[in-house]
Amino acid sequence: MLVEVSGSSLRYDKSTKRNLYARYGVAEYWVIDVQGGRIFIYSEPAEDGYRQVAACAGDELVASRALPAIQIRVGSLFR
């Protein structure tokens, strides 16, 4: 699992880096969008990108597939 905190590089993190991480088999990639108050969760890597993508915000509760016991309420990261 890899977590990226993105303040000014969101486009780069969600394209170039995402594709590289998928190609090299990073099982789960989270991009925390500081300006937008969201978390983008990418999972199921393949040669051409990630098969599963979720954009989460507000009161949504998210958990990593790799660490399911750890749950985060998205909005709590941006208070």
PDB file of C-alpha atoms in Angstrom:
ATOM      1  CA  MET A   1       0.000   0.000   0.000  1.00  0.00           C
ATOM      2  CA  LEU A   2       1.218   3.464  -0.877  1.00  0.00           C
ATOM      3  CA  VAL A   3      -0.326   6.753   0.291  1.00  0.00           C
ATOM      4  CA  GLU A   4       0.409  10.030  -1.470  1.00  0.00           C
ATOM      5  CA  VAL A   5      -0.534  13.385   0.101  1.00  0.00           C
ATOM      6  CA  SER A   6      -1.147  15.681  -2.831  1.00  0.00           C
ATOM      7  CA  GLY A   7      -1.204  19.431  -2.361  1.00  0.00           C
ATOM      8  CA  SER A   8      -0.057  20.780  -5.721  1.00  0.00           C
ATOM      9  CA  SER A   9       0.700  17.674  -7.794  1.00  0.00           C
ATOM     10  CA  LEU A  10      -2.729  16.028  -8.006  1.00  0.00           C
ATOM     11  CA  ARG A  11      -2.789  15.661 -11.786  1.00  0.00           C
ATOM     12  CA  TYR A  12       0.693  14.083 -11.821  1.00  0.00           C
ATOM     13  CA  ASP A  13      -0.120  11.781  -8.894  1.00  0.00           C
ATOM     14  CA  LYS A  14      -3.379  10.587 -10.491  1.00  0.00           C
ATOM     15  CA  SER A  15      -1.832   9.929 -13.895  1.00  0.00           C
ATOM     16  CA  THR A  16       1.912   9.379 -14.235  1.00  0.00           C
ATOM     17  CA  LYS A  17       2.571   8.037 -10.748  1.00  0.00           C
ATOM     18  CA  ARG A  18      -0.631   5.973 -10.697  1.00  0.00           C
ATOM     19  CA  ASN A  19       0.306   4.241 -13.934  1.00  0.00           C
ATOM     20  CA  LEU A  20       3.845   3.507 -12.739  1.00  0.00           C
ATOM     21  CA  TYR A  21       2.656   2.094  -9.423  1.00  0.00           C
ATOM     22  CA  ALA A  22       0.090  -0.122 -11.166  1.00  0.00           C
ATOM     23  CA  ARG A  23       2.678  -1.374 -13.652  1.00  0.00           C
ATOM     24  CA  TYR A  24       5.016  -2.344 -10.816  1.00  0.00           C
ATOM     25  CA  GLY A  25       2.300  -4.097  -8.828  1.00  0.00           C
ATOM     26  CA  VAL A  26       1.588  -1.716  -5.932  1.00  0.00           C
ATOM     27  CA  ALA A  27      -1.569  -3.416  -4.680  1.00  0.00           C
ATOM     28  CA  GLU A  28      -3.250  -0.310  -3.343  1.00  0.00           C
ATOM     29  CA  TYR A  29      -2.566   3.386  -4.009  1.00  0.00           C
ATOM     30  CA  TRP A  30      -4.297   6.211  -2.143  1.00  0.00           C
ATOM     31  CA  VAL A  31      -4.076   9.834  -3.231  1.00  0.00           C
ATOM     32  CA  ILE A  32      -5.166  12.306  -0.568  1.00  0.00           C
ATOM     33  CA  ASP A  33      -6.387  15.426  -2.367  1.00  0.00           C
ATOM     34  CA  VAL A  34      -5.680  18.162   0.182  1.00  0.00           C
ATOM     35  CA  GLN A  35      -7.370  20.951  -1.792  1.00  0.00           C
ATOM     36  CA  GLY A  36     -10.447  18.925  -2.753  1.00  0.00           C
ATOM     37  CA  GLY A  37     -10.932  17.153   0.580  1.00  0.00           C
ATOM     38  CA  ARG A  38     -11.079  13.724  -1.068  1.00  0.00           C
ATOM     39  CA  ILE A  39      -9.251  10.436  -1.132  1.00  0.00           C
ATOM     40  CA  PHE A  40      -8.835   8.560  -4.388  1.00  0.00           C
ATOM     41  CA  ILE A  41      -8.335   4.838  -3.823  1.00  0.00           C
ATOM     42  CA  TYR A  42      -6.857   2.688  -6.582  1.00  0.00           C
ATOM     43  CA  SER A  43      -6.678  -1.096  -6.285  1.00  0.00           C
ATOM     44  CA  GLU A  44      -6.296  -4.225  -8.405  1.00  0.00           C
ATOM     45  CA  PRO A  45      -3.247  -3.187 -10.424  1.00  0.00           C
ATOM     46  CA  ALA A  46      -2.843  -4.236 -14.043  1.00  0.00           C
ATOM     47  CA  GLU A  47      -0.315  -3.438 -16.761  1.00  0.00           C
ATOM     48  CA  ASP A  48      -2.500  -0.596 -18.077  1.00  0.00           C
ATOM     49  CA  GLY A  49      -3.612   0.896 -14.714  1.00  0.00           C
ATOM     50  CA  TYR A  50      -5.827   0.029 -11.788  1.00  0.00           C
ATOM     51  CA  ARG A  51      -9.057  -1.896 -12.299  1.00  0.00           C
ATOM     52  CA  GLN A  52     -10.821  -0.440  -9.235  1.00  0.00           C
ATOM     53  CA  VAL A  53     -11.066   3.284  -8.504  1.00  0.00           C
ATOM     54  CA  ALA A  54     -13.017   5.006  -5.745  1.00  0.00           C
ATOM     55  CA  ALA A  55     -13.288   8.701  -4.908  1.00  0.00           C
ATOM     56  CA  CYS A  56     -14.315   9.217  -1.282  1.00  0.00           C
ATOM     57  CA  ALA A  57     -15.190  12.397   0.603  1.00  0.00           C
ATOM     58  CA  GLY A  58     -17.067  13.825   3.573  1.00  0.00           C
ATOM     59  CA  ASP A  59     -18.380  11.367   6.122  1.00  0.00           C
ATOM     60  CA  GLU A  60     -17.448   8.276   4.123  1.00  0.00           C
ATOM     61  CA  LEU A  61     -15.597   5.637   6.100  1.00  0.00           C
ATOM     62  CA  VAL A  62     -12.744   4.017   4.188  1.00  0.00           C
ATOM     63  CA  ALA A  63     -10.476   1.095   4.987  1.00  0.00           C
ATOM     64  CA  SER A  64      -7.468  -0.291   3.232  1.00  0.00           C
ATOM     65  CA  ARG A  65      -7.728  -3.761   1.739  1.00  0.00           C
ATOM     66  CA  ALA A  66      -4.218  -4.361   3.078  1.00  0.00           C
ATOM     67  CA  LEU A  67      -5.072  -3.084   6.590  1.00  0.00           C
ATOM     68  CA  PRO A  68      -8.846  -3.529   6.978  1.00  0.00           C
ATOM     69  CA  ALA A  69      -8.785  -3.008  10.750  1.00  0.00           C
ATOM     70  CA  ILE A  70      -7.753   0.608  10.215  1.00  0.00           C
ATOM     71  CA  GLN A  71     -10.705   2.737   9.167  1.00  0.00           C
ATOM     72  CA  ILE A  72     -10.640   6.461   8.413  1.00  0.00           C
ATOM     73  CA  ARG A  73     -13.507   8.903   8.139  1.00  0.00           C
ATOM     74  CA  VAL A  74     -12.403  10.982   5.150  1.00  0.00           C
ATOM     75  CA  GLY A  75     -13.594  14.346   6.462  1.00  0.00           C
ATOM     76  CA  SER A  76     -11.610  13.924   9.659  1.00  0.00           C
ATOM     77  CA  LEU A  77      -8.369  14.339   7.682  1.00  0.00           C
ATOM     78  CA  PHE A  78      -9.317  17.842   6.580  1.00  0.00           C
ATOM     79  CA  ARG A  79     -10.475  19.540   9.799  1.00  0.00           C
TER      80      ARG A  79
END
